[in-house]
Amino acid sequence: MPAEALNIRLDLVAPQAKFFRRLQHQLDVTKVLQVGCEQVTAEQVAAQQDFGRFVPAEGAQLKHDDAKAEAQIWLLRGFLRDAIEGTGLFLDECLQICEVLPLAAKGSAKGTELHRIFQELPRTNHKLHFPKKLERLERQFGVTTRFNANVLSLNKARTCVVHRLGVVSELDTDGSDALRIIFQHAKLVARGQETGQLRVIDQPGIRTTEDSMLELHFVDNERYFKLGEKIQLQAHELYDTIITLWRFGLATALAVETYAKSLGIQFPVPNTTPPPNRHEA
């Protein structure tokens, strides 16, 4: 009896685009909420009746300015939580593609193999803890990036936010006295064409004294939170989180493509060409 033909379309474009759209939408929503936190008045809050007049702890109400500050902190932590959750979903899809690639290279598969890959593995992969997903991609398929340490540190912060309300405990520090977050930070730098001197362009109105080439530099920025300290991210660190995850997404897609090529399979991965004049520092 001839084998039944089955066409499987491998697509790394869609998972990467979905991941980046998710980051973009989170950024858009966070901008709106952050502006609202900054501009809302005590009178506007008092006029809002949706929450009724129930007071669970009389005398413990926050002052308006304190509530605004806490709302911004809560908002930024919430973004970190959802951004890492979205990254985990992207890793699920990368694991799925990597599982299918050997079958595509072989050109045939048994029914039991297809059932395992398309029915059992997606549930198994989704249940893996975030670090285990990265570990499996590297151990089984050689898929890893130089930004793994960055996203693992962000995941540690997310875990602390979700399970300990952002208060750093010994569970978050790996035996040290602090939780470390490693962000990728982008900065514009003007390089003098005659002297080669570098000048950071970090605010409007900066003038250069010679003809200069504008470059985009990526650097690691670290932030430490000590035991007992509450994680409080600044607005610029939210953008650094986005940049970190964006670069991780690009690098992971390239690593999956490299794995595919090692099996004799080639398919395009979009938006992975570095922008001109990009430098690592």
Coordinates of C-alpha atoms in Angstrom, one line a residue:
M1 CA 0.0 0.0 0.0
P2 CA 1.6 3.3 -1.0
A3 CA 2.4 5.9 1.7
E4 CA 0.0 8.7 2.0
A5 CA 1.4 12.1 1.0
L6 CA 1.3 14.8 3.6
N7 CA 2.4 18.4 2.9
I8 CA 3.8 20.3 5.9
R9 CA 4.6 24.0 5.5
L10 CA 7.5 25.2 7.7
D11 CA 7.2 28.8 8.5
L12 CA 9.5 30.7 10.9
V13 CA 8.2 34.1 9.5
A14 CA 4.9 33.9 11.2
P15 CA 6.1 33.1 14.8
Q16 CA 8.7 35.8 14.7
A17 CA 6.2 38.4 13.3
K18 CA 3.6 37.3 15.9
F19 CA 6.2 37.7 18.7
F20 CA 7.2 41.2 17.5
R21 CA 3.6 42.3 17.1
R22 CA 2.9 41.1 20.6
L23 CA 5.8 43.3 21.9
Q24 CA 4.5 46.2 19.9
H25 CA 1.0 46.0 21.2
Q26 CA 2.2 45.7 24.8
L27 CA 4.3 48.8 24.2
D28 CA 1.3 50.7 22.8
V29 CA -1.0 49.8 25.6
T30 CA 1.7 50.6 28.2
K31 CA 2.3 54.0 26.7
V32 CA -1.4 54.8 27.1
L33 CA -1.6 53.6 30.6
Q34 CA 1.6 55.3 31.6
V35 CA 0.4 58.7 30.3
G36 CA -2.9 58.1 32.2
C37 CA -1.0 57.4 35.4
E38 CA 1.0 60.6 35.0
Q39 CA -1.9 62.9 34.1
V40 CA -4.8 61.6 36.1
T41 CA -6.0 64.0 38.9
A42 CA -7.4 63.2 42.4
E43 CA -10.7 64.7 41.3
Q44 CA -10.9 62.4 38.3
V45 CA -10.2 59.4 40.5
A46 CA -12.8 60.5 43.1
A47 CA -15.4 60.9 40.3
Q48 CA -14.9 57.3 39.2
Q49 CA -17.7 55.2 40.8
D50 CA -17.1 51.8 39.1
F51 CA -15.4 50.5 42.2
G52 CA -18.1 51.7 44.6
R53 CA -17.3 53.1 48.0
F54 CA -16.2 49.9 49.7
V55 CA -13.0 50.4 51.9
P56 CA -11.4 47.1 53.0
A57 CA -8.8 48.8 55.2
E58 CA -10.0 52.2 56.6
G59 CA -7.2 54.6 57.2
A60 CA -4.7 52.7 54.9
Q61 CA -5.7 54.5 51.7
L62 CA -2.8 55.8 49.6
K63 CA -2.4 59.5 49.0
H64 CA -3.1 60.4 45.4
D65 CA 0.6 61.0 44.4
D66 CA 1.6 57.8 46.2
A67 CA -1.1 55.8 44.3
K68 CA 0.1 57.3 41.0
A69 CA 3.7 56.3 41.7
E70 CA 2.7 52.8 42.7
A71 CA 0.5 52.5 39.7
Q72 CA 3.4 53.3 37.4
I73 CA 5.6 50.7 39.1
W74 CA 2.9 48.1 38.9
L75 CA 2.3 48.9 35.3
L76 CA 6.0 48.4 34.4
R77 CA 6.3 45.2 36.3
G78 CA 3.1 43.9 34.6
F79 CA 4.7 44.6 31.2
L80 CA 7.8 42.6 32.2
R81 CA 5.6 39.7 33.2
D82 CA 3.6 39.7 29.9
A83 CA 6.6 40.3 27.8
I84 CA 8.3 37.2 29.1
E85 CA 5.1 35.2 28.8
G86 CA 5.0 36.2 25.1
T87 CA 8.6 35.2 24.7
G88 CA 7.8 31.8 26.1
L89 CA 5.1 31.3 23.5
F90 CA 7.6 32.2 20.8
L91 CA 10.0 29.6 22.2
D92 CA 7.2 27.0 22.0
E93 CA 6.8 27.6 18.3
C94 CA 10.6 27.5 17.8
L95 CA 10.7 24.1 19.5
Q96 CA 7.9 22.9 17.3
I97 CA 9.7 23.9 14.1
C98 CA 12.9 22.4 15.3
E99 CA 11.1 19.1 15.9
V100 CA 9.6 19.0 12.5
L101 CA 12.8 19.9 10.6
P102 CA 14.5 16.4 10.8
L103 CA 11.3 14.9 9.4
A104 CA 11.3 17.4 6.6
A105 CA 14.9 16.6 5.8
K106 CA 14.1 12.9 5.8
G107 CA 11.1 13.4 3.6
S108 CA 9.0 10.8 5.4
A109 CA 7.5 10.1 8.8
K110 CA 5.5 7.4 10.6
G111 CA 2.0 8.2 12.0
T112 CA 3.4 7.7 15.5
E113 CA 6.1 10.4 14.9
L114 CA 3.5 12.8 13.5
H115 CA 1.2 12.2 16.5
R116 CA 4.0 12.8 18.9
I117 CA 5.2 16.0 17.3
F118 CA 1.9 17.6 16.5
Q119 CA -0.2 16.3 19.4
E120 CA 2.0 15.4 22.4
L121 CA 5.0 17.7 22.1
P122 CA 3.2 21.1 21.9
R123 CA 1.6 20.4 25.3
T124 CA 4.9 19.1 26.8
N125 CA 6.9 22.1 25.5
H126 CA 4.3 24.6 26.8
K127 CA 4.5 23.1 30.3
L128 CA 8.3 23.6 30.4
H129 CA 9.6 26.4 32.6
F130 CA 11.1 29.2 30.6
P131 CA 14.8 28.3 31.3
K132 CA 14.1 24.7 30.3
K133 CA 12.8 25.8 26.9
L134 CA 16.1 27.6 26.2
E135 CA 18.0 24.6 27.6
R136 CA 16.2 22.2 25.3
L137 CA 16.6 24.3 22.2
E138 CA 20.4 24.4 22.9
R139 CA 20.9 20.8 24.0
Q140 CA 18.8 19.1 21.4
F141 CA 19.1 21.4 18.4
G142 CA 22.1 23.7 19.0
V143 CA 19.8 26.7 18.9
T144 CA 21.2 29.4 21.3
T145 CA 22.1 33.1 21.3
R146 CA 24.4 35.5 23.0
F147 CA 21.2 37.1 24.5
N148 CA 20.1 34.0 26.5
A149 CA 21.7 35.4 29.7
N150 CA 19.7 38.7 29.2
V151 CA 16.4 37.0 28.8
L152 CA 17.1 34.6 31.6
S153 CA 17.7 37.5 33.9
L154 CA 14.5 39.2 32.8
N155 CA 12.7 35.9 33.5
K156 CA 14.1 35.8 37.0
A157 CA 12.7 39.3 37.6
R158 CA 9.3 38.1 36.1
T159 CA 9.3 35.2 38.5
C160 CA 9.9 37.4 41.4
V161 CA 7.1 39.8 40.3
V162 CA 4.6 37.0 39.8
H163 CA 5.3 34.9 42.8
R164 CA 6.7 37.4 45.4
L165 CA 5.1 40.7 44.4
G166 CA 8.4 41.9 43.2
V167 CA 10.2 41.6 46.6
V168 CA 13.6 40.0 46.1
S169 CA 14.2 36.8 48.1
E170 CA 17.0 34.3 48.3
L171 CA 15.1 32.2 45.7
D172 CA 15.8 35.0 43.2
T173 CA 19.5 35.6 43.8
D174 CA 21.3 32.3 43.1
G175 CA 23.2 32.5 46.4
S176 CA 24.3 36.1 45.9
D177 CA 23.0 39.2 47.7
A178 CA 21.1 40.6 44.7
L179 CA 19.0 39.9 41.7
R180 CA 20.7 41.0 38.5
I181 CA 18.9 42.1 35.3
I182 CA 20.9 42.5 32.1
F183 CA 19.2 44.8 29.6
Q184 CA 20.3 45.5 26.0
H185 CA 20.4 49.3 25.6
A186 CA 20.5 51.1 22.3
K187 CA 22.2 54.5 22.0
L188 CA 22.9 56.9 19.2
V189 CA 26.5 57.9 18.8
A190 CA 28.1 60.5 16.5
R191 CA 31.5 59.4 15.3
G192 CA 33.7 62.3 14.0
Q193 CA 34.9 61.6 10.5
E194 CA 38.2 63.3 11.1
T195 CA 39.1 62.5 14.7
G196 CA 37.0 59.4 15.2
Q197 CA 35.8 60.9 18.5
L198 CA 32.5 59.5 19.8
R199 CA 29.7 61.7 21.2
V200 CA 26.5 60.2 22.7
I201 CA 23.4 61.8 21.3
D202 CA 21.0 61.4 24.2
Q203 CA 19.0 64.6 24.1
P204 CA 17.8 67.2 21.6
G205 CA 20.1 70.1 20.7
I206 CA 23.5 68.4 20.9
R207 CA 25.9 69.9 18.4
T208 CA 29.0 68.3 16.9
T209 CA 32.2 70.1 16.1
E210 CA 33.0 68.2 12.9
D211 CA 31.2 66.2 10.2
S212 CA 30.1 63.0 11.9
M213 CA 28.5 59.6 11.1
L214 CA 25.5 58.6 13.2
E215 CA 25.8 55.1 14.6
L216 CA 23.5 52.9 16.6
H217 CA 25.4 51.1 19.4
F218 CA 24.0 48.2 21.5
V219 CA 25.4 47.7 25.0
D220 CA 24.5 45.7 28.1
N221 CA 23.1 47.7 31.0
E222 CA 22.8 45.9 34.4
R223 CA 20.5 46.7 37.3
Y224 CA 20.7 45.1 40.7
F225 CA 18.0 44.6 43.3
K226 CA 19.1 43.6 46.8
L227 CA 17.5 41.1 49.1
G228 CA 14.2 42.5 50.5
E229 CA 14.2 45.3 47.8
K230 CA 11.2 45.6 45.6
I231 CA 11.8 45.5 41.8
Q232 CA 11.0 48.9 40.4
L233 CA 11.7 49.4 36.7
Q234 CA 12.1 52.8 35.2
A235 CA 10.3 53.7 31.9
H236 CA 13.5 53.6 29.9
E237 CA 14.1 50.1 31.2
L238 CA 10.8 49.1 29.7
Y239 CA 12.1 50.1 26.3
D240 CA 15.4 48.3 27.0
T241 CA 13.3 45.2 27.8
I242 CA 11.7 45.5 24.4
I243 CA 15.1 46.0 22.7
T244 CA 16.5 43.0 24.5
L245 CA 13.6 40.7 23.5
W246 CA 13.6 42.0 20.0
R247 CA 17.3 41.2 19.5
F248 CA 16.8 37.8 21.2
G249 CA 14.0 37.1 18.7
L250 CA 16.1 38.0 15.7
A251 CA 19.1 35.9 16.9
T252 CA 16.9 32.9 17.8
A253 CA 15.3 32.9 14.3
L254 CA 18.8 33.0 12.8
A255 CA 19.9 30.1 15.0
V256 CA 16.9 28.0 14.0
E257 CA 17.7 28.8 10.3
T258 CA 21.3 27.7 10.9
Y259 CA 20.0 24.4 12.4
A260 CA 17.7 24.0 9.3
K261 CA 20.7 24.5 7.0
S262 CA 22.7 21.9 8.8
L263 CA 19.9 19.5 7.8
G264 CA 20.0 20.6 4.2
I265 CA 16.8 22.8 4.5
Q266 CA 16.7 26.5 3.6
F267 CA 13.9 29.0 4.2
P268 CA 14.0 32.7 4.6
V269 CA 13.9 34.5 7.9
P270 CA 12.8 38.2 7.6
N271 CA 14.2 41.3 9.2
T272 CA 17.4 39.7 10.4
T273 CA 19.8 41.9 8.5
P274 CA 21.5 44.3 11.0
P275 CA 20.8 48.0 10.4
P276 CA 23.7 50.0 8.9
N277 CA 26.3 51.4 11.2
R278 CA 25.3 49.2 14.1
H279 CA 28.1 48.5 16.5
E280 CA 28.5 46.2 19.5
A281 CA 30.2 47.6 22.6

